[in-house]
Each structure stands twice: as C-alpha cells, then as structure tokens.
C-alpha cells in the first residue's frame, strides 16, 4: 500500500505547514472585501452553501494547502492560499434579527472561492 | 437489608456488533497493522479527562500578556509551552490532526463560539475528544444560523450589545477560545485558574466562574438505609 | 456532495475504486445484531455510546497512524458514502463500525472468512460461563 505519501510529507513539519512556500503570492490581504463564488461542486467541497454569493472581509491569511476539492482525490500538487473571511450574519441569513446586527460569522476558504468586490 | 441495595443497570447481553469490533481489532493486531500497545494508548488518550492542556494555555494567557500575544499569533508554538506538540500529541504521532491552531480571544465586545458545520473538526491535541453534542446535526446546523438561541440552550445569554462571532471550522485551522477572566479570581495562581477553565468555556458555549471547577464534587445524598458489614 | 461511488474509471484519483456492494458477513451482523439504542433502552442504561465505541475510534486512529494503512480521509469518505447507501438504515455508531470493516475487507486488509471464524471464537469467549 503506497497510501502514506501524504503523512510522509507532513512528518516533522505538520499539515498544512508542509505546503509552506508552494502557492506563490497570496492574491488577497487582510481587510480586502471579497465575494464567495458559486462554483460547481459535483464531487467534493468544503465550501459551505450558505456562504455562496455572500460578501465579507478577509481577517486572516492562514496558510497554503491543497484545496479540499483537489486533496480529496490525492492531488496535492497545486496548493492555494487559504483565508478566514468574516461575514455579517445579516448578510448570510435574511431573517437574522436586527437587534443583533453586530453578530458575525467567520469561516475559511481556499483562494479559488474568492473574488474581489 | 441487602435487597435495598440495587446495582446500577447494565446491558447484560453481547451484541454481534460488539463481537465484530473485537474480532476486527484482534485480527488487525495479529496482522501487524498496529500493535495492541498503540491501540491502548489511543484509547487512553481518548479517555483522558481532567484539566486540559488548553485550560493551562488560557490561564497562562490571563497571567502573562507576552504569552497571550504568542498564543494569538502562533497557537502551535504556544501549545508547546503547555506540553502539547501538535506534531506528536499522543507521543506516537496522529497524522489525522491538522496543526494550524488559531486562538480566539473573547473581549467585552466580542464573544466567540466554535462549530464545524461540515463534520466535527476539533482541536483534539489540546482539548481531547469532542463532546457528543458537538458532533450532532442539531448543534452543527443550528449554531451558524441561530447562535444566540443555541447558546441560550446551553444556559448562556449574551447581551445584545456584544457581538456573537461564530467560527465555522471547515478547513485545516483548528480553533479554541480564550474566555474573559472572571471577576473574583484576582491574585489567583496559574494552577487555580487552570481549574476553572473547562472545555465548554474554550468552545464558547459557557463562561468560566470562580466557583465552578471541572472536578467539583457531585452532590452526595446520604443513604437512608446504609448497608453495613460489606 | 460526495459521490465517490459514481466515479468513472481511469480518473487516476486513487489506486482502487471503492466497492460499495453488500458483504455477506456484514449483512448478517446488520440483520442479527442488536444495536446499542435498543439494548440501552431494554436494560435502562442512559449512556449514549456503546462500550466498544472508544475501541472502534482507537482502531480507526491506529490504522491511520504510522504506516497510514487506512488514511482518515479515505475512511471517512467511504463511511459517508456507505452511510447514505448500503448502511443508511443502521444507526450510528454501528454503521461506523460496519463501514470501517467494509473498507478493510474491500482493501484486503482482512479476509471475510477469517473474520467470520474470529467472530465465532470471540463470541464463544464473551459468552462463556
């Protein structure tokens, strides 16, 4: 069984740290306003449906790693930058109460899911 | 007298599922897929309760601003100072754990709460195994949409002027919360503070309280008809 | 959103295509075995998990560690797929167990007949008086 290549790559460095330096320059920076793209996800994704089309702000540029859509199929050759994006709850859920207009939600995306606003 | 003494109920029946679990484990060990010792240590790790390494991280952060800064910037390195090496948390490697720990700090203006809507991503090396409720669809689906309602079900009411910030842990980052240090803990030592930082406080579904500890004694009711001579 | 079972051949995604068709020994366990939910109710026990759950989790961990015999992502994907298809009417964690064993048999890590023999042996041991 030659299924251990991924674990081997991470040995002594950790995952996602083992992909450091493999994705080039990040396209977005902290403070950038972004929209979540609504890409097809026929096979596998970790981009939540409730964020599709919503606008938010990049709060952390986290690390480089293969996107889950690739990694699920063992493709670890094209790592991307990942970003934590903060949304106003009101921008995710129409019915979110006005009384709590300050409430937010953060979650993480690989670069392919983001576009500049 | 002895008739009054009733043992706690237990399942007095062996199911085929139980047999299957044992059979498959024994065969895997015999075939050298892993050792019995490996298995035991994973189980021991899973069972570990008591003050969590993450609780000490919080206590240190409360006491030492420099350490807090480190924790917020580099959770991986800060974890090492409380005895957790994310690359080797059980002592023999768990490649299933991703190693990018992000520490979130609660303030008077922001309250964080952690969820994984997609599965049950959890900062296991530093917080142990996730609780049952964390893995339920009830928590995972509802927290992102009705966070205040779900928190209220945990007995936690967050004032309207405080921003509730849900962190949906969907990729390789893992998250824990540094709650605010409660009043009534002035002058406490790191050990004392560690005792009141329970798991749920570090997920954001509870707040620490100076009189609530993980190992608090359960209320004891004296037996009305005690059994003597046993 | 996963559809591992519908993958076309020659995609080069993995070495083997998972096979999600029934395995007769596991069908027997599923049909005969009493799930924890029912046992707990019958005996008035309120523990949400069967006593073997931690052992099962530890087996999954141990298989994913060191030699990486069965990587977590693969096991979980197959468990997800099997949970929605073959074992959809089996409650958790019984279906986690069935899915794990399914993945192991399918990969040739253990042999179905050998496992059947071992189960008889274990059953005898646990029920010995």
GROMACS .gro file of C-alpha atoms in nm:
model
  476
    1UNK     CA    1   0.000   0.000   0.000
    2UNK     CA    2   0.155   0.329  -0.106
    3UNK     CA    3  -0.102   0.549   0.057
    4UNK     CA    4   0.127   0.704   0.314
    5UNK     CA    5   0.284   0.970   0.092
    6UNK     CA    6   0.077   1.247   0.243
    7UNK     CA    7   0.163   1.158   0.600
    8UNK     CA    8   0.527   1.124   0.498
    9UNK     CA    9   0.531   1.472   0.352
   10UNK     CA   10   0.388   1.607   0.678
   11UNK     CA   11   0.632   1.419   0.900
   12UNK     CA   12   0.826   1.655   1.122
   13UNK     CA   13   0.652   1.961   0.975
   14UNK     CA   14   0.281   1.906   1.014
   15UNK     CA   15  -0.006   1.954   0.775
   16UNK     CA   16  -0.070   2.225   0.641
   17UNK     CA   17   0.278   2.357   0.735
   18UNK     CA   18   0.435   2.109   0.492
   19UNK     CA   19   0.295   2.307   0.199
   20UNK     CA   20   0.455   2.637   0.302
   21UNK     CA   21   0.606   2.826   0.010
   22UNK     CA   22   0.428   2.625  -0.260
   23UNK     CA   23   0.144   2.861  -0.353
   24UNK     CA   24   0.327   3.177  -0.458
   25UNK     CA   25   0.196   3.519  -0.355
   26UNK     CA   26  -0.145   3.542  -0.189
   27UNK     CA   27  -0.398   3.724  -0.406
   28UNK     CA   28  -0.583   3.883  -0.112
   29UNK     CA   29  -0.473   4.057   0.207
   30UNK     CA   30  -0.630   4.126   0.545
   31UNK     CA   31  -0.904   4.388   0.509
   32UNK     CA   32  -0.989   4.304   0.147
   33UNK     CA   33  -1.357   4.285   0.067
   34UNK     CA   34  -1.443   3.962  -0.115
   35UNK     CA   35  -1.739   3.774  -0.255
   36UNK     CA   36  -1.773   3.395  -0.233
   37UNK     CA   37  -1.802   3.245  -0.579
   38UNK     CA   38  -2.067   2.988  -0.658
   39UNK     CA   39  -1.853   2.728  -0.829
   40UNK     CA   40  -1.978   2.382  -0.925
   41UNK     CA   41  -1.908   2.115  -0.663
   42UNK     CA   42  -2.008   1.788  -0.818
   43UNK     CA   43  -1.762   1.567  -0.631
   44UNK     CA   44  -1.638   1.714  -0.308
   45UNK     CA   45  -1.608   2.055  -0.148
   46UNK     CA   46  -1.575   2.213   0.194
   47UNK     CA   47  -1.719   2.547   0.085
   48UNK     CA   48  -2.048   2.584   0.265
   49UNK     CA   49  -2.354   2.653   0.055
   50UNK     CA   50  -2.472   2.921   0.298
   51UNK     CA   51  -2.173   3.141   0.209
   52UNK     CA   52  -2.212   3.127  -0.168
   53UNK     CA   53  -2.258   3.471  -0.319
   54UNK     CA   54  -2.213   3.648   0.015
   55UNK     CA   55  -1.971   3.934   0.071
   56UNK     CA   56  -1.728   3.954   0.361
   57UNK     CA   57  -1.388   4.080   0.471
   58UNK     CA   58  -1.061   3.885   0.487
   59UNK     CA   59  -0.948   3.875   0.851
   60UNK     CA   60  -0.662   3.622   0.838
   61UNK     CA   61  -0.443   3.489   0.559
   62UNK     CA   62  -0.395   3.147   0.717
   63UNK     CA   63  -0.173   2.904   0.526
   64UNK     CA   64  -0.102   2.726   0.199
   65UNK     CA   65  -0.256   2.387   0.132
   66UNK     CA   66  -0.414   2.189  -0.148
   67UNK     CA   67  -0.782   2.279  -0.177
   68UNK     CA   68  -1.006   2.004  -0.037
   69UNK     CA   69  -1.163   1.968  -0.381
   70UNK     CA   70  -0.820   1.851  -0.503
   71UNK     CA   71  -0.690   1.680  -0.193
   72UNK     CA   72  -0.993   1.450  -0.173
   73UNK     CA   73  -0.859   1.295  -0.494
   74UNK     CA   74  -0.498   1.285  -0.376
   75UNK     CA   75  -0.394   1.583  -0.586
   76UNK     CA   76  -0.152   1.772  -0.363
   77UNK     CA   77   0.046   1.936  -0.644
   78UNK     CA   78  -0.132   2.273  -0.659
   79UNK     CA   79  -0.156   2.425  -0.311
   80UNK     CA   80  -0.351   2.750  -0.270
   81UNK     CA   81  -0.363   3.024  -0.009
   82UNK     CA   82  -0.640   3.000   0.248
   83UNK     CA   83  -0.827   3.291   0.405
   84UNK     CA   84  -1.057   3.338   0.701
   85UNK     CA   85  -1.342   3.565   0.593
   86UNK     CA   86  -1.578   3.747   0.829
   87UNK     CA   87  -1.942   3.798   0.734
   88UNK     CA   88  -2.220   3.996   0.895
   89UNK     CA   89  -2.480   3.738   0.996
   90UNK     CA   90  -2.738   3.963   0.836
   91UNK     CA   91  -2.560   3.916   0.501
   92UNK     CA   92  -2.587   3.537   0.531
   93UNK     CA   93  -2.940   3.499   0.663
   94UNK     CA   94  -3.213   3.744   0.561
   95UNK     CA   95  -3.417   3.675   0.870
   96UNK     CA   96  -3.133   3.735   1.119
   97UNK     CA   97  -3.278   3.970   1.385
   98UNK     CA   98  -3.195   4.340   1.352
   99UNK     CA   99  -3.149   4.352   1.728
  100UNK     CA  100  -2.825   4.158   1.679
  101UNK     CA  101  -2.699   4.343   1.372
  102UNK     CA  102  -2.339   4.326   1.501
  103UNK     CA  103  -2.326   3.947   1.507
  104UNK     CA  104  -2.076   3.790   1.268
  105UNK     CA  105  -1.957   3.457   1.137
  106UNK     CA  106  -1.612   3.359   1.021
  107UNK     CA  107  -1.510   3.067   0.809
  108UNK     CA  108  -1.226   2.968   0.582
  109UNK     CA  109  -1.187   2.945   0.204
  110UNK     CA  110  -0.923   2.846  -0.044
  111UNK     CA  111  -0.834   3.120  -0.290
  112UNK     CA  112  -1.036   2.979  -0.582
  113UNK     CA  113  -1.360   3.053  -0.396
  114UNK     CA  114  -1.294   3.427  -0.353
  115UNK     CA  115  -1.333   3.719  -0.591
  116UNK     CA  116  -1.269   4.088  -0.529
  117UNK     CA  117  -1.568   4.311  -0.476
  118UNK     CA  118  -3.112  -0.515   5.408
  119UNK     CA  119  -2.924  -0.635   5.103
  120UNK     CA  120  -3.244  -0.620   4.898
  121UNK     CA  121  -3.237  -0.242   4.928
  122UNK     CA  122  -2.902  -0.227   4.754
  123UNK     CA  123  -2.958  -0.216   4.382
  124UNK     CA  124  -2.672  -0.214   4.132
  125UNK     CA  125  -2.674   0.040   3.850
  126UNK     CA  126  -2.834  -0.100   3.537
  127UNK     CA  127  -2.607  -0.255   3.277
  128UNK     CA  128  -2.650  -0.420   2.943
  129UNK     CA  129  -2.620  -0.788   3.015
  130UNK     CA  130  -2.606  -0.908   2.660
  131UNK     CA  131  -2.336  -0.936   2.395
  132UNK     CA  132  -2.435  -0.799   2.056
  133UNK     CA  133  -2.290  -0.906   1.722
  134UNK     CA  134  -2.160  -0.552   1.681
  135UNK     CA  135  -1.954  -0.582   1.996
  136UNK     CA  136  -1.818  -0.915   1.875
  137UNK     CA  137  -1.736  -0.766   1.536
  138UNK     CA  138  -1.546  -0.476   1.693
  139UNK     CA  139  -1.329  -0.710   1.900
  140UNK     CA  140  -1.272  -0.958   1.616
  141UNK     CA  141  -1.159  -0.694   1.371
  142UNK     CA  142  -0.928  -0.531   1.626
  143UNK     CA  143  -0.768  -0.863   1.720
  144UNK     CA  144  -0.708  -0.958   1.357
  145UNK     CA  145  -0.558  -0.617   1.280
  146UNK     CA  146  -0.318  -0.656   1.571
  147UNK     CA  147  -0.224  -1.010   1.467
  148UNK     CA  148  -0.156  -0.893   1.114
  149UNK     CA  149   0.069  -0.618   1.243
  150UNK     CA  150  -0.147  -0.330   1.114
  151UNK     CA  151  -0.093  -0.176   1.457
  152UNK     CA  152   0.015  -0.302   1.796
  153UNK     CA  153  -0.201  -0.365   2.098
  154UNK     CA  154   0.007  -0.103   2.278
  155UNK     CA  155  -0.066   0.157   2.007
  156UNK     CA  156  -0.434   0.083   2.039
  157UNK     CA  157  -0.434   0.105   2.415
  158UNK     CA  158  -0.258   0.440   2.406
  159UNK     CA  159  -0.508   0.585   2.161
  160UNK     CA  160  -0.789   0.468   2.385
  161UNK     CA  161  -0.619   0.613   2.690
  162UNK     CA  162  -0.572   0.941   2.507
  163UNK     CA  163  -0.938   0.942   2.412
  164UNK     CA  164  -1.042   0.877   2.770
  165UNK     CA  165  -0.824   1.143   2.926
  166UNK     CA  166  -1.023   1.395   3.120
  167UNK     CA  167  -0.926   1.639   3.389
  168UNK     CA  168  -0.759   1.975   3.344
  169UNK     CA  169  -0.691   2.007   2.975
  170UNK     CA  170  -0.367   2.144   2.833
  171UNK     CA  171  -0.580   2.414   2.672
  172UNK     CA  172  -0.700   2.525   3.017
  173UNK     CA  173  -0.342   2.590   3.117
  174UNK     CA  174  -0.286   2.782   2.797
  175UNK     CA  175  -0.579   3.007   2.890
  176UNK     CA  176  -0.456   3.054   3.248
  177UNK     CA  177  -0.108   3.145   3.126
  178UNK     CA  178  -0.254   3.391   2.876
  179UNK     CA  179  -0.458   3.555   3.153
  180UNK     CA  180  -0.146   3.600   3.364
  181UNK     CA  181   0.117   3.682   3.105
  182UNK     CA  182   0.048   3.937   2.827
  183UNK     CA  183   0.352   3.822   2.631
  184UNK     CA  184   0.230   3.464   2.635
  185UNK     CA  185  -0.117   3.579   2.531
  186UNK     CA  186   0.038   3.760   2.235
  187UNK     CA  187   0.222   3.442   2.137
  188UNK     CA  188  -0.094   3.234   2.171
  189UNK     CA  189  -0.292   3.469   1.948
  190UNK     CA  190  -0.017   3.485   1.686
  191UNK     CA  191   0.112   3.129   1.693
  192UNK     CA  192  -0.105   2.872   1.867
  193UNK     CA  193   0.121   2.591   1.756
  194UNK     CA  194   0.423   2.729   1.946
  195UNK     CA  195   0.218   2.840   2.246
  196UNK     CA  196   0.081   2.484   2.275
  197UNK     CA  197   0.434   2.354   2.329
  198UNK     CA  198   0.461   2.564   2.644
  199UNK     CA  199   0.170   2.372   2.793
  200UNK     CA  200   0.317   2.039   2.692
  201UNK     CA  201   0.138   1.981   2.362
  202UNK     CA  202   0.336   1.917   2.047
  203UNK     CA  203   0.080   1.917   1.768
  204UNK     CA  204   0.309   1.702   1.557
  205UNK     CA  205   0.315   1.433   1.820
  206UNK     CA  206   0.029   1.486   2.065
  207UNK     CA  207  -0.015   1.127   2.179
  208UNK     CA  208   0.354   1.051   2.187
  209UNK     CA  209   0.344   0.841   1.871
  210UNK     CA  210   0.201   1.065   1.607
  211UNK     CA  211  -0.153   1.126   1.488
  212UNK     CA  212  -0.130   1.243   1.130
  213UNK     CA  213  -0.506   1.287   1.126
  214UNK     CA  214  -0.472   1.609   1.323
  215UNK     CA  215  -0.411   1.926   1.130
  216UNK     CA  216  -0.168   2.156   1.300
  217UNK     CA  217  -0.281   2.514   1.248
  218UNK     CA  218  -0.424   2.616   1.586
  219UNK     CA  219  -0.592   2.957   1.595
  220UNK     CA  220  -0.666   3.103   1.937
  221UNK     CA  221  -0.962   3.341   1.958
  222UNK     CA  222  -0.980   3.597   2.236
  223UNK     CA  223  -1.310   3.699   2.390
  224UNK     CA  224  -1.338   4.066   2.486
  225UNK     CA  225  -1.613   4.277   2.644
  226UNK     CA  226  -1.727   4.348   2.286
  227UNK     CA  227  -1.691   4.005   2.118
  228UNK     CA  228  -1.791   3.653   2.220
  229UNK     CA  229  -1.658   3.365   2.006
  230UNK     CA  230  -1.818   3.024   1.966
  231UNK     CA  231  -1.674   2.735   1.764
  232UNK     CA  232  -1.850   2.484   1.540
  233UNK     CA  233  -1.776   2.265   1.241
  234UNK     CA  234  -2.080   2.255   1.015
  235UNK     CA  235  -1.930   2.003   0.776
  236UNK     CA  236  -1.818   1.730   1.015
  237UNK     CA  237  -1.667   1.771   1.359
  238UNK     CA  238  -1.324   1.936   1.321
  239UNK     CA  239  -1.193   1.994   1.671
  240UNK     CA  240  -0.858   2.095   1.829
  241UNK     CA  241  -0.812   1.744   1.964
  242UNK     CA  242  -0.446   1.750   2.073
  243UNK     CA  243  -0.515   2.034   2.314
  244UNK     CA  244  -0.883   1.978   2.401
  245UNK     CA  245  -0.916   1.600   2.384
  246UNK     CA  246  -1.202   1.434   2.202
  247UNK     CA  247  -1.504   1.639   2.106
  248UNK     CA  248  -1.818   1.604   2.316
  249UNK     CA  249  -2.115   1.416   2.172
  250UNK     CA  250  -2.324   1.727   2.125
  251UNK     CA  251  -2.052   1.895   1.920
  252UNK     CA  252  -2.096   1.623   1.660
  253UNK     CA  253  -2.475   1.637   1.644
  254UNK     CA  254  -2.651   1.784   1.340
  255UNK     CA  255  -2.858   1.984   1.587
  256UNK     CA  256  -2.555   2.187   1.702
  257UNK     CA  257  -2.376   2.194   1.368
  258UNK     CA  258  -2.668   2.308   1.159
  259UNK     CA  259  -2.828   2.548   1.401
  260UNK     CA  260  -2.532   2.728   1.559
  261UNK     CA  261  -2.435   2.914   1.241
  262UNK     CA  262  -2.785   3.041   1.187
  263UNK     CA  263  -2.939   3.083   1.532
  264UNK     CA  264  -2.630   3.116   1.753
  265UNK     CA  265  -2.799   3.304   2.037
  266UNK     CA  266  -3.080   3.052   2.057
  267UNK     CA  267  -2.837   2.760   2.069
  268UNK     CA  268  -2.621   2.935   2.331
  269UNK     CA  269  -2.932   3.000   2.538
  270UNK     CA  270  -3.000   2.626   2.532
  271UNK     CA  271  -2.658   2.585   2.694
  272UNK     CA  272  -2.771   2.834   2.956
  273UNK     CA  273  -2.564   3.117   2.814
  274UNK     CA  274  -2.727   3.453   2.741
  275UNK     CA  275  -2.504   3.700   2.561
  276UNK     CA  276  -2.609   4.067   2.591
  277UNK     CA  277  -2.737   4.220   2.266
  278UNK     CA  278  -2.459   4.479   2.257
  279UNK     CA  279  -2.192   4.205   2.250
  280UNK     CA  280  -2.107   4.073   1.904
  281UNK     CA  281  -2.152   3.696   1.885
  282UNK     CA  282  -1.889   3.570   1.640
  283UNK     CA  283  -1.937   3.215   1.517
  284UNK     CA  284  -1.624   3.042   1.392
  285UNK     CA  285  -1.712   2.768   1.145
  286UNK     CA  286  -1.406   2.543   1.139
  287UNK     CA  287  -1.428   2.396   0.789
  288UNK     CA  288  -1.066   2.364   0.673
  289UNK     CA  289  -0.731   2.285   0.834
  290UNK     CA  290  -0.736   2.556   1.101
  291UNK     CA  291  -0.844   2.443   1.446
  292UNK     CA  292  -0.990   2.687   1.695
  293UNK     CA  293  -1.016   2.742   2.069
  294UNK     CA  294  -1.142   3.036   2.268
  295UNK     CA  295  -0.970   3.231   2.546
  296UNK     CA  296  -1.269   3.334   2.757
  297UNK     CA  297  -1.258   3.651   2.963
  298UNK     CA  298  -1.106   3.607   3.307
  299UNK     CA  299  -1.395   3.618   3.553
  300UNK     CA  300  -1.413   3.858   3.844
  301UNK     CA  301  -1.331   3.707   4.180
  302UNK     CA  302  -1.008   3.547   4.061
  303UNK     CA  303  -0.775   3.835   4.148
  304UNK     CA  304  -0.440   3.711   4.280
  305UNK     CA  305  -0.503   3.351   4.177
  306UNK     CA  306  -0.216   3.127   4.067
  307UNK     CA  307  -0.188   2.959   3.730
  308UNK     CA  308  -0.294   2.627   3.884
  309UNK     CA  309  -0.600   2.779   4.044
  310UNK     CA  310  -0.703   2.949   3.722
  311UNK     CA  311  -0.647   2.633   3.518
  312UNK     CA  312  -0.905   2.453   3.731
  313UNK     CA  313  -1.193   2.679   3.635
  314UNK     CA  314  -1.131   2.681   3.259
  315UNK     CA  315  -1.349   2.393   3.147
  316UNK     CA  316  -1.380   2.253   2.798
  317UNK     CA  317  -1.710   2.423   2.721
  318UNK     CA  318  -1.561   2.765   2.807
  319UNK     CA  319  -1.297   2.708   2.540
  320UNK     CA  320  -1.559   2.621   2.279
  321UNK     CA  321  -1.758   2.931   2.369
  322UNK     CA  322  -2.076   2.767   2.496
  323UNK     CA  323  -2.005   2.854   2.861
  324UNK     CA  324  -1.821   3.114   3.069
  325UNK     CA  325  -1.572   3.037   3.345
  326UNK     CA  326  -1.683   3.100   3.700
  327UNK     CA  327  -1.459   3.122   4.009
  328UNK     CA  328  -1.669   2.868   4.194
  329UNK     CA  329  -1.708   2.612   3.917
  330UNK     CA  330  -1.435   2.356   3.859
  331UNK     CA  331  -1.406   2.054   3.638
  332UNK     CA  332  -1.360   1.818   3.930
  333UNK     CA  333  -1.626   1.964   4.155
  334UNK     CA  334  -1.771   1.707   4.390
  335UNK     CA  335  -2.111   1.583   4.284
  336UNK     CA  336  -2.382   1.638   4.542
  337UNK     CA  337  -2.391   1.348   4.785
  338UNK     CA  338  -2.714   1.220   4.932
  339UNK     CA  339  -2.666   1.007   5.236
  340UNK     CA  340  -2.819   0.663   5.212
  341UNK     CA  341  -3.140   0.635   5.414
  342UNK     CA  342  -3.077   0.267   5.480
  343UNK     CA  343  -2.700   0.220   5.463
  344UNK     CA  344  -2.566  -0.129   5.406
  345UNK     CA  345  -2.333  -0.237   5.687
  346UNK     CA  346  -2.080  -0.514   5.708
  347UNK     CA  347  -1.978  -0.532   5.341
  348UNK     CA  348  -2.181   1.640  -0.215
  349UNK     CA  349  -1.951   1.341  -0.228
  350UNK     CA  350  -2.023   1.091  -0.498
  351UNK     CA  351  -1.733   0.854  -0.471
  352UNK     CA  352  -1.934   0.561  -0.591
  353UNK     CA  353  -2.016   0.722  -0.925
  354UNK     CA  354  -1.659   0.785  -1.021
  355UNK     CA  355  -1.559   0.697  -1.374
  356UNK     CA  356  -1.273   0.457  -1.424
  357UNK     CA  357  -0.937   0.577  -1.544
  358UNK     CA  358  -0.970   0.901  -1.348
  359UNK     CA  359  -0.643   0.830  -1.171
  360UNK     CA  360  -0.778   0.968  -0.846
  361UNK     CA  361  -0.697   0.667  -0.629
  362UNK     CA  362  -0.533   0.326  -0.669
  363UNK     CA  363  -0.859   0.139  -0.626
  364UNK     CA  364  -1.221   0.225  -0.680
  365UNK     CA  365  -1.416   0.163  -0.361
  366UNK     CA  366  -1.671  -0.115  -0.394
  367UNK     CA  367  -1.992  -0.040  -0.208
  368UNK     CA  368  -2.178  -0.364  -0.275
  369UNK     CA  369  -2.301  -0.573   0.022
  370UNK     CA  370  -2.064  -0.809   0.204
  371UNK     CA  371  -2.249  -1.116   0.326
  372UNK     CA  372  -2.085  -1.140   0.671
  373UNK     CA  373  -2.163  -0.776   0.743
  374UNK     CA  374  -2.519  -0.820   0.618
  375UNK     CA  375  -2.554  -1.099   0.872
  376UNK     CA  376  -2.428  -0.875   1.152
  377UNK     CA  377  -2.657  -0.595   1.044
  378UNK     CA  378  -2.961  -0.821   1.037
  379UNK     CA  379  -2.891  -1.018   1.354
  380UNK     CA  380  -2.700  -0.770   1.566
  381UNK     CA  381  -2.882  -0.569   1.827
  382UNK     CA  382  -2.792  -0.201   1.812
  383UNK     CA  383  -2.694  -0.007   2.123
  384UNK     CA  384  -3.000   0.214   2.109
  385UNK     CA  385  -3.226  -0.090   2.157
  386UNK     CA  386  -3.005  -0.258   2.414
  387UNK     CA  387  -2.974   0.061   2.619
  388UNK     CA  388  -3.349   0.101   2.619
  389UNK     CA  389  -3.412  -0.262   2.712
  390UNK     CA  390  -3.171  -0.252   3.009
  391UNK     CA  391  -3.247   0.104   3.119
  392UNK     CA  392  -2.897   0.236   3.052
  393UNK     CA  393  -2.857   0.601   2.957
  394UNK     CA  394  -2.504   0.603   2.820
  395UNK     CA  395  -2.539   0.736   2.463
  396UNK     CA  396  -2.247   0.526   2.335
  397UNK     CA  397  -2.187   0.152   2.344
  398UNK     CA  398  -1.882   0.046   2.547
  399UNK     CA  399  -1.696  -0.055   2.231
  400UNK     CA  400  -1.715   0.292   2.075
  401UNK     CA  401  -1.380   0.414   2.212
  402UNK     CA  402  -1.216   0.094   2.095
  403UNK     CA  403  -1.360   0.146   1.749
  404UNK     CA  404  -1.233   0.506   1.739
  405UNK     CA  405  -0.892   0.392   1.856
  406UNK     CA  406  -0.881   0.125   1.584
  407UNK     CA  407  -0.956   0.394   1.323
  408UNK     CA  408  -0.680   0.613   1.470
  409UNK     CA  409  -0.431   0.330   1.486
  410UNK     CA  410  -0.499   0.235   1.122
  411UNK     CA  411  -0.439   0.596   1.016
  412UNK     CA  412  -0.120   0.638   1.220
  413UNK     CA  413   0.241   0.545   1.144
  414UNK     CA  414   0.214   0.318   0.838
  415UNK     CA  415  -0.104   0.500   0.729
  416UNK     CA  416  -0.273   0.173   0.638
  417UNK     CA  417  -0.613   0.337   0.602
  418UNK     CA  418  -0.593   0.719   0.580
  419UNK     CA  419  -0.861   0.914   0.764
  420UNK     CA  420  -0.991   1.100   0.461
  421UNK     CA  421  -1.045   0.781   0.264
  422UNK     CA  422  -1.212   0.603   0.552
  423UNK     CA  423  -1.440   0.898   0.624
  424UNK     CA  424  -1.535   0.942   0.258
  425UNK     CA  425  -1.623   0.577   0.229
  426UNK     CA  426  -1.810   0.586   0.559
  427UNK     CA  427  -2.009   0.886   0.434
  428UNK     CA  428  -2.092   0.713   0.110
  429UNK     CA  429  -2.186   0.384   0.279
  430UNK     CA  430  -2.392   0.570   0.539
  431UNK     CA  431  -2.604   0.718   0.265
  432UNK     CA  432  -2.643   0.396   0.073
  433UNK     CA  433  -2.582   0.042   0.195
  434UNK     CA  434  -2.595   0.115   0.569
  435UNK     CA  435  -2.839   0.405   0.568
  436UNK     CA  436  -3.087   0.226   0.795
  437UNK     CA  437  -2.820   0.132   1.053
  438UNK     CA  438  -2.783   0.377   1.343
  439UNK     CA  439  -2.455   0.539   1.449
  440UNK     CA  440  -2.203   0.417   1.570
  441UNK     CA  441  -2.298   0.070   1.445
  442UNK     CA  442  -2.275   0.195   1.089
  443UNK     CA  443  -1.934   0.349   1.155
  444UNK     CA  444  -1.821   0.000   1.255
  445UNK     CA  445  -1.979  -0.168   0.952
  446UNK     CA  446  -1.829   0.095   0.720
  447UNK     CA  447  -1.481   0.055   0.869
  448UNK     CA  448  -1.490  -0.323   0.835
  449UNK     CA  449  -1.633  -0.286   0.486
  450UNK     CA  450  -1.340  -0.064   0.385
  451UNK     CA  451  -1.091  -0.305   0.543
  452UNK     CA  452  -1.231  -0.615   0.373
  453UNK     CA  453  -1.257  -0.434   0.044
  454UNK     CA  454  -0.888  -0.340   0.066
  455UNK     CA  455  -0.783  -0.693   0.156
  456UNK     CA  456  -0.659  -0.584   0.499
  457UNK     CA  457  -0.867  -0.862   0.648
  458UNK     CA  458  -1.040  -1.156   0.490
  459UNK     CA  459  -1.414  -1.211   0.526
  460UNK     CA  460  -1.392  -1.584   0.608
  461UNK     CA  461  -1.112  -1.529   0.853
  462UNK     CA  462  -1.317  -1.258   1.023
  463UNK     CA  463  -1.621  -1.486   1.041
  464UNK     CA  464  -1.410  -1.753   1.213
  465UNK     CA  465  -1.267  -1.499   1.456
  466UNK     CA  466  -1.614  -1.369   1.540
  467UNK     CA  467  -1.729  -1.718   1.635
  468UNK     CA  468  -1.425  -1.753   1.856
  469UNK     CA  469  -1.478  -1.413   2.025
  470UNK     CA  470  -1.849  -1.480   2.067
  471UNK     CA  471  -1.774  -1.806   2.244
  472UNK     CA  472  -1.524  -1.633   2.470
  473UNK     CA  473  -1.759  -1.349   2.567
  474UNK     CA  474  -2.048  -1.583   2.632
  475UNK     CA  475  -1.850  -1.842   2.826
  476UNK     CA  476  -1.988  -1.914   3.170
   0.00000   0.00000   0.00000
